[in-house]
Amino acid sequence: MSWFDESIMARKAVAKGKPGEHHTITEAEQGIYHYVYGAFVEPKLHVQPGAVISAETHDAFEGKIKHETDKPSEILNFPYLNPQNGPIYVEGAEKGDTLAVYIREIKPRGEQPSGTTVLLPEFGGLVATGDTAMLNPPLPERVKKLYVDAEKGVKWNDRITLPYEPFIGTIGTSPEIEAISSLVPDYYGGNMDLPDVAPGAVVYLPVNTKGAYLYLGDCHAAQGDGELCGVAVEHPTVTTIQVDLIKGWTIKTPRLENEQFYMTIGSSRPLEDAARQAYRELTRWLAADFGFEELDAYMLLTQCGRMRLGNMVDPKYTMGASILKSIAGPYQG
Amino acid sequence: MSWFDESIMARKAVAKGKPGEHHTITEAEQGIYHYVYGAFVEPKLHVQPGAVISAETHDAFEGKIKHETDKPSEILNFPYLNPQNGPIYVEGAEKGDTLAVYIREIKPRGEQPSGTTVLLPEFGGLVATGDTAMLNPPLPERVKKLYVDAEKGVKWNDRITLPYEPFIGTIGTSPEIEAISSLVPDYYGGNMDLPDVAPGAVVYLPVNTKGAYLYLGDCHAAQGDGELCGVAVEHPTVTTIQVDLIKGWTIKTPRLENEQFYMTIGSSRPLEDAARQAYRELTRWLAADFGFEELDAYMLLTQCGRMRLGNMVDPKYTMGASILKSIAGPYQG
Amino acid sequence: MSWFDESIMARKAVAKGKPGEHHTITEAEQGIYHYVYGAFVEPKLHVQPGAVISAETHDAFEGKIKHETDKPSEILNFPYLNPQNGPIYVEGAEKGDTLAVYIREIKPRGEQPSGTTVLLPEFGGLVATGDTAMLNPPLPERVKKLYVDAEKGVKWNDRITLPYEPFIGTIGTSPEIEAISSLVPDYYGGNMDLPDVAPGAVVYLPVNTKGAYLYLGDCHAAQGDGELCGVAVEHPTVTTIQVDLIKGWTIKTPRLENEQFYMTIGSSRPLEDAARQAYRELTRWLAADFGFEELDAYMLLTQCGRMRLGNMVDPKYTMGASILKSIAGPYQG
Amino acid sequence: MSWFDESIMARKAVAKGKPGEHHTITEAEQGIYHYVYGAFVEPKLHVQPGAVISAETHDAFEGKIKHETDKPSEILNFPYLNPQNGPIYVEGAEKGDTLAVYIREIKPRGEQPSGTTVLLPEFGGLVATGDTAMLNPPLPERVKKLYVDAEKGVKWNDRITLPYEPFIGTIGTSPEIEAISSLVPDYYGGNMDLPDVAPGAVVYLPVNTKGAYLYLGDCHAAQGDGELCGVAVEHPTVTTIQVDLIKGWTIKTPRLENEQFYMTIGSSRPLEDAARQAYRELTRWLAADFGFEELDAYMLLTQCGRMRLGNMVDPKYTMGASILKSIAGPYQG
């Protein structure tokens, strides 16, 4: 028995974590990709809880940056960035429910070098931006193309090859009444850029509107904590997820579970607010579902909580607070 | 000749600041108010540049909070807050243009006491919120109803009457592809809660999509800097604006002009980023249209720039940086 | 009878706001100026409550920047910046008391052009710094020397002359056990760079250690909100203050009173924390000494509070929250 | 050959990483512990580079909190908190040099239960504080005493025992002219509360003043990322360090090296500034000493940088940015 059989998804979701019908969303089937998270468009797919979906994701630049001599500021057309697959309508999902998304596999696709990272003007963690507005001159633009191989890794240069550690940069449900850029992370998920959203993990997302309207895209072949320059090793993939539905379990912000830990995810500015958001939610989760008194949970996380920096570059910054399952103890929710 | 005849609106806009046809948007005509800034709905009104529009605005709670014994958390239905009039489609407006909105008049309407301020859980500048997440217990909810009179002012208690200094809390154009909650201020305007957006001022707003889709609402009878508890003296009004269009003038973020000063408005988090945004834009404006060398403008604003705190409570904080017209000198744009 | 006769200083201080003995601290008498706020040095002066002190202050660069062709980074020797007069030992002052400093006069002195403003590398509100660390290239250094005249004002260029509106950029007491750079503002005062600390105002400062150890310096001939590039119109002065002592009145952070308003001053990062600090203290002051119930004060400040941005460039940012005396009502403390 | 023989300390320091004379600083020898980092006191010890020093550290409360029924706010006497051993004067150290401190061992001492964690009013990551000032009511005070054993771990309750993972919470050199509370982390080290400052690591600290004046204390038996409630498992120890001196190597902020990685440490507010500080320094270090072009280093860290959250509760927040040695490649400095 794997840990997954004991996951919250397997215990509480409608399909009990059992895989159902397999769907595909190829590039051709997707047709038009989306740049906002909202419910103003027709769903691309209607699925039952348990559905397994393999989606051909684009890279964040929709494959437009092909050569190291390309000039991104001339090629890219803001705000038409970070194209998303979906939306996927989950039958039975209603406001107040939670979507469980088990990430089964991410495989690179596309012509080599299929990986792309770039320096963009006014974007990144160590440059002046539209928000952290400065008068300093900008850095030069720069494009780096990389060979990405699931086994051999991501080739940086002759000496350095990084392991292929793919994850989904952007995934989430639709807000209730808004349609928000896929560049933004928030309470419904979105552009969290958190490396733990990787194969083997279950992401829990709040359902805000009937059918949930699940989107995903923006897979990264490798990324450090914070996604420092704003652009990870972006690459096109075939990403396979299994979607399930937990009725009547209401969460405020995304959560995550894998073999090792439970995590809560906060997205906000300044960065300490993302951290506070994540840690408060984890504190309250321990109190709600693991038998801790709230202030005891607060004191315990002080001694053993872990914090992962997702991004420090997007419109909101993202952090994930976690606790080892061995410490949290059995789930009682 | 008033200052307005020399305003940028009068000099550069299509209708030269001359009032055109008069339209109304009564409560009945508006019918359904809106809770997002977007272009996914049918315009309520199509107008030519120069149009004068009198709109019956609701208060931010749509008039639902009537008594001091009401419990807001039971009455209000998030995210259906801050109802907006519009959208108003401005003929000829295209992405890259600027809308000029001259605020002609704000008159209180509605039954007395028509003013409302409340303490809401998890909202406000001196309480824990969903972003600045804390474990401290919340404050009690509280409602205060106030008599609002255009001449006599806003009666706080037997001793204190505040002057009636009305302004438009929320006004803006639609984002290009998004639909964003009317609770949010951003580059397109929105919930800035900046007291300078008052009768006698011209607000300049970037046009992001064909027709501009102008929204407005959320008028305040009085408000201090920062809108500390998150809720000013909210009240229903008849607000009259004159809308004009400046073709080919592209601004990144809202600007404002009145008899005394030119202002640029930034909305971001943390608060210093709102300030940086506003001051950088003002620096660059002085360089672009007033004959200053950029670094000289930067040094000059150090000695005479003024900064108004709009809100420190909304999803983004808002600040307005300004310079006296007497110092800026003649507009040369 | 002037407002000052009804000031808290006049009502509560040991000398009742009456001027006592007159002391001077000329350049020669000061000898060595100080770069930290602390109690590790011998007091320059021992005074009784009521003492009037005229100090010859240096500019923030100790007069070393004399020509527009000077290169500040070669001339200045960090951390030996922002030289301070004092410390002044106030007889009878003990931890838990409050010092009242009435600013009587600031007069420019020194050879013309006596005003100096500069662009320094890695310092300022719109440039990358050691904290808001960026990889962008720095701005060029630049020096501007200005004629400063108490009557004619501060001459910026042939067209622009700014009014002479002097204030004390840096003033405060010693921390209890620390010695902190005069570049820092904090709970004891220090480098607040708040234009309201001007002639005609009374500043209230917490006494943290026996004798208070009052320092002052860094007078500005003109400054905008935020001191944008980090360097106001720095100039040497003769500054005259009257120092009094309020026994048993304990304040956490600096306060200020003038003819118009009561103000509380917060210094912190991010900027919203400075604002929160100032507004919470003002809320509590209204509750403690003006007869308001705390939450009513919170709601009232929402409608009429004023916020002044002092600096957005120093190691901590400074904001001053104020309320008009006409609204606050009679002081009852 | 261990990694240490190839460390920067072993390559570049005066004593080549070889242990020299052994000194002790017992409680009795220390006598008076210190609450500020400064050079205004007599050194406790003068040592040569290479010196091994075993210090009996107090817990952060100087052992005053003995029972779970104690009320910290009545027992503790702010600012006399976080007592430090030292200062240690290192012969030959001058401004512009770097101190290398190899942490050899941390052993718990004292009567059981020797571990202490508490909830203090206005202190912690999920409560209103003096900076993030709120009107919400405070949490209750609380004391938890824990059994700490180097082998058996830290006993939380009958079910949970955390591993004993000790580190030095506070360590650093004196600032040049200041004396700063031991509660503060900054460019000279201080109260970083970063769990990587553990046995087996070398910490590099800038020398700001002749003799360096090294202080240390505040050892933690266990701590999660961020030290959430502000108080880790505080405990008294015997901590053994080996101090060496690198002449002419000037660093701005603390760095760290262990078997796995190189790290740079930033302390600032808001939290993103701590992250920026750390990552910029690491980017520049890779450029200076590892043969990377600066922007290539920036792009590489985007893909593989790691960020550890030290504290999100102290007057400045601390983060450590690191890169694996296997990726950074051979040190060439």
XYZ file of N, CA and C in Angstrom, chain B residues 51-169:
357
model
N -19.347 63.714 -23.241
C -20.590 63.361 -22.564
C -20.546 63.677 -21.077
N -21.687 64.198 -20.593
C -21.860 64.426 -19.161
C -22.795 63.341 -18.653
N -22.390 62.674 -17.595
C -23.168 61.536 -17.104
C -23.445 61.714 -15.618
N -24.705 61.647 -15.266
C -25.088 61.677 -13.854
C -25.533 60.279 -13.461
N -24.816 59.704 -12.511
C -25.086 58.321 -12.116
C -25.553 58.260 -10.676
N -26.591 57.477 -10.449
C -27.012 57.220 -9.075
C -26.165 56.075 -8.528
N -25.205 56.451 -7.699
C -24.341 55.404 -7.145
C -24.960 54.871 -5.863
N -24.700 53.587 -5.640
C -25.027 52.972 -4.352
C -23.881 53.202 -3.385
N -24.117 52.987 -2.106
C -22.963 52.911 -1.209
C -22.307 51.545 -1.385
N -21.159 51.364 -0.772
C -20.354 50.159 -1.003
C -21.064 48.885 -0.559
N -22.099 49.039 0.260
C -22.826 47.865 0.746
C -24.171 47.735 0.054
N -24.373 48.491 -0.984
C -25.595 48.468 -1.777
C -26.817 48.785 -0.923
N -26.589 49.589 0.121
C -27.698 50.033 0.958
C -28.235 48.991 1.916
N -27.517 47.882 2.034
C -28.066 46.783 2.845
C -27.904 46.988 4.352
N -26.959 47.842 4.729
C -26.734 48.039 6.165
C -27.506 49.274 6.605
N -28.603 49.033 7.310
C -29.544 50.114 7.588
C -29.552 50.548 9.044
N -29.150 49.666 9.914
C -29.272 49.982 11.340
C -27.973 49.665 12.067
N -27.801 50.372 13.173
C -26.568 50.151 13.936
C -26.571 48.798 14.614
N -27.701 48.151 14.643
C -27.770 46.814 15.228
C -27.547 45.714 14.184
N -27.392 46.112 12.922
C -27.161 45.097 11.885
C -25.807 44.415 12.096
N -25.737 43.163 11.677
C -24.473 42.438 11.750
C -23.958 42.240 10.325
N -22.979 43.062 9.930
C -22.533 43.043 8.532
C -22.144 41.659 8.032
N -21.474 40.858 8.851
C -20.999 39.568 8.357
C -22.153 38.654 7.970
N -23.344 38.932 8.508
C -24.500 38.112 8.133
C -25.238 38.688 6.931
N -25.111 39.985 6.756
C -25.851 40.663 5.688
C -25.078 40.669 4.376
N -23.776 40.887 4.464
C -22.976 41.043 3.251
C -22.622 39.679 2.669
N -22.472 39.647 1.366
C -22.229 38.392 0.662
C -21.005 38.545 -0.230
N -19.850 38.421 0.372
C -18.589 38.513 -0.358
C -18.579 37.516 -1.500
N -18.123 37.790 -2.723
C -17.474 39.012 -3.190
C -18.430 40.021 -3.819
N -19.711 39.926 -3.495
C -20.684 40.838 -4.112
C -20.756 42.144 -3.334
N -19.635 42.861 -3.355
C -19.495 44.107 -2.616
C -19.058 45.208 -3.564
N -19.221 46.423 -3.109
C -18.766 47.598 -3.855
C -19.374 47.647 -5.268
N -20.696 47.807 -5.340
C -21.422 47.799 -6.620
C -21.060 49.016 -7.473
N -20.922 48.792 -8.758
C -20.444 49.839 -9.650
C -21.474 50.166 -10.729
N -21.559 51.442 -11.049
C -22.321 51.869 -12.217
C -21.481 51.684 -13.474
N -22.207 51.464 -14.575
C -21.544 51.322 -15.859
C -21.696 49.903 -16.353
N -20.844 49.441 -17.254
C -19.755 50.210 -17.847
C -20.248 51.178 -18.915
N -19.494 52.256 -19.061
C -19.780 53.265 -20.067
C -18.791 53.084 -21.218
N -19.345 52.894 -22.387
C -18.518 52.689 -23.583
C -18.284 54.046 -24.233
N -17.040 54.427 -24.362
C -16.706 55.731 -24.942
C -16.319 55.523 -26.404
N -17.098 56.083 -27.272
C -16.870 55.890 -28.712
C -15.498 56.427 -29.109
N -14.802 55.638 -29.864
C -13.508 56.073 -30.379
C -12.323 55.704 -29.500
N -12.597 55.258 -28.258
C -11.497 54.932 -27.339
C -10.855 53.608 -27.711
N -9.553 53.598 -27.786
C -8.809 52.392 -28.121
C -7.626 52.232 -27.182
N -7.160 51.012 -27.063
C -5.978 50.723 -26.257
C -4.863 51.697 -26.609
N -4.260 52.285 -25.607
C -3.194 53.247 -25.846
C -3.656 54.686 -25.717
N -4.985 54.904 -25.720
C -5.513 56.246 -25.471
C -5.655 56.464 -23.965
N -6.087 57.671 -23.644
C -6.341 58.003 -22.243
C -7.728 58.618 -22.115
N -8.449 58.178 -21.082
C -9.741 58.782 -20.779
C -9.531 59.924 -19.793
N -10.188 61.053 -20.050
C -10.154 62.166 -19.097
C -11.537 62.281 -18.483
N -11.582 62.219 -17.156
C -12.871 62.277 -16.457
C -12.867 63.478 -15.521
N -13.669 64.455 -15.877
C -13.790 65.651 -15.034
C -14.943 65.410 -14.071
N -14.648 65.511 -12.788
C -15.675 65.249 -11.785
C -16.388 66.564 -11.500
N -17.640 66.645 -11.933
C -18.366 67.907 -11.843
C -19.077 68.080 -10.505
N -19.626 67.013 -9.990
C -20.437 67.183 -8.785
C -20.718 65.833 -8.123
N -20.760 65.847 -6.808
C -21.234 64.687 -6.050
C -22.251 65.200 -5.038
N -23.452 64.685 -5.130
C -24.523 65.087 -4.203
C -25.015 63.872 -3.447
N -25.190 64.011 -2.132
C -25.725 62.865 -1.385
C -27.175 62.616 -1.763
N -27.590 61.379 -1.694
C -28.993 61.046 -1.880
C -29.365 59.983 -0.852
N -30.653 59.594 -0.835
C -31.069 58.502 0.034
C -31.596 58.976 1.368
N -32.233 58.042 2.042
C -32.831 58.333 3.350
C -31.760 58.521 4.414
N -32.050 59.381 5.346
C -31.119 59.606 6.460
C -31.381 58.608 7.581
N -30.385 58.224 8.337
C -28.976 58.572 8.152
C -28.387 57.803 6.963
N -27.914 58.518 5.970
C -27.496 57.872 4.723
C -26.031 57.448 4.733
N -25.287 57.866 5.733
C -23.873 57.479 5.813
C -23.687 56.234 6.655
N -22.753 55.412 6.256
C -22.515 54.152 6.954
C -21.030 53.901 7.079
N -20.588 53.576 8.280
C -19.237 53.022 8.424
C -19.329 51.840 9.361
N -18.475 50.862 9.152
C -18.574 49.636 9.953
C -17.186 49.072 10.242
N -17.113 48.295 11.275
C -15.940 47.438 11.507
C -16.289 46.041 11.035
N -15.522 45.553 10.074
C -15.740 44.219 9.528
C -14.643 43.277 10.013
N -14.956 42.030 10.245
C -13.924 41.076 10.653
C -12.860 40.928 9.559
N -11.615 40.843 9.922
C -10.506 40.564 8.989
C -10.383 41.627 7.901
N -10.784 42.842 8.188
C -10.642 43.904 7.209
C -10.294 45.194 7.938
N -9.305 45.899 7.445
C -8.925 47.161 8.068
C -7.427 47.272 8.248
N -6.982 48.497 8.535
C -5.551 48.774 8.607
C -4.913 48.402 9.919
N -5.697 48.242 10.965
C -5.125 47.906 12.271
C -5.657 46.589 12.806
N -6.030 45.711 11.878
C -6.456 44.369 12.306
C -5.827 43.316 11.395
N -5.724 42.120 11.939
C -5.277 40.972 11.162
C -6.249 40.733 10.010
N -5.703 40.371 8.854
C -6.531 40.132 7.675
C -6.150 38.791 7.040
N -6.767 38.499 5.924
C -6.407 37.284 5.196
C -4.984 37.320 4.685
N -4.456 38.501 4.428
C -3.062 38.615 3.997
C -2.116 38.742 5.181
N -2.335 39.765 5.988
C -1.513 39.935 7.184
C -2.148 39.064 8.260
N -1.943 37.770 8.065
C -2.680 36.752 8.810
C -2.111 36.596 10.215
N -2.960 36.661 11.187
C -2.562 36.584 12.586
C -3.485 35.604 13.306
N -3.062 35.204 14.489
C -3.902 34.351 15.324
C -4.660 35.137 16.386
N -4.394 36.426 16.499
C -5.109 37.232 17.500
C -6.617 37.151 17.281
N -7.377 37.226 18.357
C -8.832 37.277 18.206
C -9.246 38.539 17.453
N -10.345 38.469 16.710
C -10.818 39.633 15.956
C -11.449 40.686 16.861
N -11.592 41.884 16.305
C -12.387 42.911 16.980
C -13.877 42.581 16.819
N -14.697 43.163 17.669
C -16.148 43.000 17.456
C -16.583 43.726 16.188
N -17.646 43.238 15.566
C -18.264 43.988 14.473
C -18.979 45.210 15.042
N -19.128 46.232 14.209
C -19.796 47.429 14.689
C -20.321 48.218 13.489
N -21.487 48.792 13.631
C -22.067 49.628 12.579
C -22.326 51.017 13.142
N -21.981 52.025 12.387
C -22.317 53.395 12.768
C -23.007 54.059 11.586
N -24.205 54.564 11.820
C -24.958 55.271 10.785
C -24.825 56.776 11.031
N -24.661 57.541 9.960
C -24.408 58.976 10.118
C -25.292 59.816 9.204
N -25.690 60.954 9.723
C -26.411 61.922 8.908
C -25.416 62.640 8.009
N -25.725 62.649 6.716
C -24.836 63.267 5.732
C -25.602 64.384 5.038
N -25.060 65.577 5.096
C -25.711 66.711 4.451
C -24.658 67.532 3.716
N -24.958 67.873 2.463
C -23.961 68.548 1.646
C -23.522 69.868 2.272
N -24.448 70.550 2.944
C -24.058 71.824 3.555
C -23.611 71.652 5.008
N -24.400 70.894 5.764
C -24.135 70.827 7.205
C -23.009 69.862 7.565
N -22.695 68.983 6.633
C -21.587 68.073 6.904
C -22.030 66.705 7.391
N -21.083 65.981 7.946
C -21.279 64.602 8.387
C -21.254 64.599 9.905
N -22.391 64.268 10.480
C -22.487 64.365 11.934
C -21.945 63.104 12.602
N -20.835 63.241 13.323
C -20.225 62.082 13.992
C -20.874 61.850 15.345
N -20.963 62.926 16.125
C -21.667 62.867 17.412
C -22.059 64.293 17.774
N -22.513 64.484 18.974
C -23.015 65.816 19.322
C -21.939 66.888 19.227
N -20.712 66.504 19.459
C -19.630 67.486 19.423
C -18.972 67.614 18.050
N -18.842 66.504 17.344
C -18.029 66.483 16.123
C -18.878 66.398 14.875
N -18.727 67.398 14.018
C -19.292 67.320 12.675
C -18.157 67.514 11.678
N -17.994 66.530 10.817
C -16.922 66.609 9.815
C -17.462 67.303 8.572
N -16.620 68.068 7.878
C -17.091 68.684 6.638
C -17.450 67.625 5.601
N -18.442 67.935 4.778
C -18.791 67.044 3.670
C -17.755 67.255 2.569
N -16.858 66.271 2.404
C -15.789 66.352 1.402
C -15.849 65.096 0.543
N -16.845 65.070 -0.352
C -17.116 63.829 -1.072
C -16.087 63.566 -2.162
N -15.885 62.300 -2.450
C -15.050 61.920 -3.588
C -15.478 60.545 -4.070
N -14.976 60.172 -5.235
C -15.308 58.876 -5.819
C -14.274 57.860 -5.349
N -14.707 56.878 -4.568
C -13.765 55.888 -4.047
C -13.253 54.945 -5.120
